[in-house]
C-alpha atoms as one frame of an Amber mdcrd trajectory, in Angstrom:
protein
   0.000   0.000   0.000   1.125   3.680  -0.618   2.839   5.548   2.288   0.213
   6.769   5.128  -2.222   3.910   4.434  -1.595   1.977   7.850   0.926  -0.547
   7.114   2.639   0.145   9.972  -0.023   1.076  12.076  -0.959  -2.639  11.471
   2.558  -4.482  12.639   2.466  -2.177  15.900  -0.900  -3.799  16.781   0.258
  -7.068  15.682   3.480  -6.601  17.454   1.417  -5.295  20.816   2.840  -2.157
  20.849  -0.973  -0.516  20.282  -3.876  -1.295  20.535  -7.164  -1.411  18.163
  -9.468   1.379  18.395 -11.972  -1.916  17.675 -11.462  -5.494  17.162  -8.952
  -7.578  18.339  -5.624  -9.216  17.567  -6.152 -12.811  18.507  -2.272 -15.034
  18.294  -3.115 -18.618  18.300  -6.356 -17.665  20.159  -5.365 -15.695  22.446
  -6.088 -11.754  22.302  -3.125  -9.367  22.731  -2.929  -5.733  23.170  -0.178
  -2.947  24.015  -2.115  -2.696  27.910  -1.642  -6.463  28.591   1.016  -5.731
  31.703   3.341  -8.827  32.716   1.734 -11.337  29.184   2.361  -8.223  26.772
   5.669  -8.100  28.022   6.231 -11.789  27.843   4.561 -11.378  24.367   6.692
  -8.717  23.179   9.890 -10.159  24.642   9.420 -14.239  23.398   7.101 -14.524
  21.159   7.776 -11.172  18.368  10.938 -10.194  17.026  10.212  -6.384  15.799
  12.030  -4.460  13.089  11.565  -0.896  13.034  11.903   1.637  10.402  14.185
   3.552  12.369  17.710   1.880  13.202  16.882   2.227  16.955  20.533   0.921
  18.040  22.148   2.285  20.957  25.659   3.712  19.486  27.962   3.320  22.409
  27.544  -0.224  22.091  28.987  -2.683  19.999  27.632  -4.557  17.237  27.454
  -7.854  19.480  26.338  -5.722  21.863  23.183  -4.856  20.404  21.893  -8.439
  19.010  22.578  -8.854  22.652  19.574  -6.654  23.844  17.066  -9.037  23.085
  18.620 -11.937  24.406  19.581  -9.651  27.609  15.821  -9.658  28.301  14.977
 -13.531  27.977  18.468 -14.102  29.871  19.506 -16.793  27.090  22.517 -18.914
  28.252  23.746 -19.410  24.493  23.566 -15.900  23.815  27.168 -15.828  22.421
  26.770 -18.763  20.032  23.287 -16.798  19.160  24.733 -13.596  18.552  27.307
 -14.791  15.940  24.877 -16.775  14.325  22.333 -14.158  13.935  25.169 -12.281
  12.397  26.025 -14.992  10.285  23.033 -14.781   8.577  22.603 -11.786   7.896
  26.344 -11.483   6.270  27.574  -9.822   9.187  30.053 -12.361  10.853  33.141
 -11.185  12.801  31.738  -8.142  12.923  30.632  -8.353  16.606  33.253  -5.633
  18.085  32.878  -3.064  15.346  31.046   0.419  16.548  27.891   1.267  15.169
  29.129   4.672  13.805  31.565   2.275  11.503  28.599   1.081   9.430  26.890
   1.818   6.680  22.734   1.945   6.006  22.734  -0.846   4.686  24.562  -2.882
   7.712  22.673  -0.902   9.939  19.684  -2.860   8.520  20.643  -5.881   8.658
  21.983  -5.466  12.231  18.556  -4.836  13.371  17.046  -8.290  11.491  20.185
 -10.405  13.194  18.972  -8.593  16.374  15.485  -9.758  15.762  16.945 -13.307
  14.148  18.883 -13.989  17.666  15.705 -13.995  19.760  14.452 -16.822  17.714
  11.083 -15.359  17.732   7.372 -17.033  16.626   6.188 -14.290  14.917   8.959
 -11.603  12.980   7.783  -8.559  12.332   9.761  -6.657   9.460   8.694  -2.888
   8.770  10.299  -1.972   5.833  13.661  -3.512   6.751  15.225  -3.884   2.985
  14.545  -0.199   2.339  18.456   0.410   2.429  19.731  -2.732   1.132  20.603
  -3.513  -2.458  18.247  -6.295  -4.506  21.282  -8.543  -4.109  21.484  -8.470
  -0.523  17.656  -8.396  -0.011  17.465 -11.540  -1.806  20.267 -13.364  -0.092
  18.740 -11.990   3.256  15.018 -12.799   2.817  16.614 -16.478   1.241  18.499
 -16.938   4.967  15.540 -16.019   6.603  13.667 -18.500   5.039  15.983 -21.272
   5.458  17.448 -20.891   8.683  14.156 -19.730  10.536  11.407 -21.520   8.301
   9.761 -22.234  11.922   8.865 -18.464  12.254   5.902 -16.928  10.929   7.016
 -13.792   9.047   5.402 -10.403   8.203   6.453  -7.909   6.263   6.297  -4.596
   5.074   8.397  -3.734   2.005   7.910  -1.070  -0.586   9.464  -3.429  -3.481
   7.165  -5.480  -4.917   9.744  -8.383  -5.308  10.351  -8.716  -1.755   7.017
  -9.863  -1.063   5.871 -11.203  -4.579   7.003 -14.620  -3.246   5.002 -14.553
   0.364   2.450 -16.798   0.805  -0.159 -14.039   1.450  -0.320 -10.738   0.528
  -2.454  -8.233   1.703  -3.380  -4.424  -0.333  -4.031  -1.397   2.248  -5.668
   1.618   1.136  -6.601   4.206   3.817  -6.758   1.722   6.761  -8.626  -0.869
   4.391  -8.154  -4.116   3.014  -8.582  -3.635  -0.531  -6.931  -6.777  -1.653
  -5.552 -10.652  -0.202  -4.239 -13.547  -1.721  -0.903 -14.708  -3.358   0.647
 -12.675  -5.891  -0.700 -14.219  -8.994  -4.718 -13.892  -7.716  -3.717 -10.427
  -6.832  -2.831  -9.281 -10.261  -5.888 -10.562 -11.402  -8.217  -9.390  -8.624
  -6.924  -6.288  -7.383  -5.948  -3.104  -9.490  -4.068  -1.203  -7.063  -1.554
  -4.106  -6.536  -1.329  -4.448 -10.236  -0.735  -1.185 -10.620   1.836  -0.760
  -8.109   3.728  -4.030  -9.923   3.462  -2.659 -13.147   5.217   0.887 -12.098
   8.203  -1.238 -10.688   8.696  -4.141 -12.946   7.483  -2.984 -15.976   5.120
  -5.542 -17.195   2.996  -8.578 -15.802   4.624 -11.537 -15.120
């Protein structure tokens, strides 16, 4: 959906950092919200790995340092071996002593999905995380996430249409409305929006 529509308005509610003006947001039957107290925190802490638009690192600190934030809050006693795998997979390996002020956007990004990545989350929550990354690396990076965490349910935001082409559902927002849902193919059939937005970036239907 175009910017302002309430893509990310949606992953903070999924994500329990707000709450529904009406409705609910029901995780394997249970009903979450931002006001949940000791279970939101449990929520937000085990169950959802959250990647924000902004980079949202703390600079003084390392790059190990920060994967280690999450892990700092579920008191993991593997968080080493964690942290440099998380790294790993997002092409980041050895890197866990640099400074944050040494990298670049595009590293910046990808520390923040390792960060997510080392909490070994249910439910990862990606707002626009490949913004800053190349289609190279967004392809390698959405490949490891798929391989390596294939247990985790993933939802994303992305402005590219190929990063979420191959997603097994795919939902159209227009002004806080569902205006289309289904895989990419019955989308380009059904819904005009998403065809137009796939047309403007890749050219022609495929």
């Amino acid at each position: 959906g175009k910017s302002g529509c309430g893509k990310t308005t949606l992953l903070n509610m999924i994500g329990g950092l707000d709450d529904p003006t009406s409705g609910k947001i029901l995780v394997d039957g249970t009903e979450i919200g931002a006001a949940d107290g000791l279970a939101g925190d449990l929520y937000r802490n085990y169950k959802v790995g959250f990647v924000f638009q902004e980079y949202n690192l703390i600079d003084g600190d390392t790059v190990g340092q920060n994967v280690g934030l999450a892990l700092d809050l579920q008191k993991a006693d593997d968080a080493g071996a964690r942290i440099a795998e998380a790294l790993s997979r997002v092409g980041l390996g050895g890197h866990e002593h640099r400074k944050i002020s040494e990298l670049s956007g595009g590293q910046k990004q990808r520390l923040l999905i390792s960060r997510a990545l080392a909490g070994r989350p249910e439910i990862l929550v990606l707002d626009d995380s490949s913004s800053a990354l190349d289609y190279k690396t967004d392809a390698a990076l959405r490949k490891a996430i798929f391989e390596h965490y294939r247990d985790s349910t993933t939802i994303m935001i992305a402005q590219r249409v190929s990063s979420i082409q191959n997603m097994t559902h795919i939902l159209v927002l227009d002004n806080g409305r569902c205006i289309g849902y289904g895989t990419h193919r019955e989308l380009l059939e059904t819904c005009p929006a998403y065809r137009e937005i796939y047309q403007a970036q890749m050219g022609a239907l495929a």
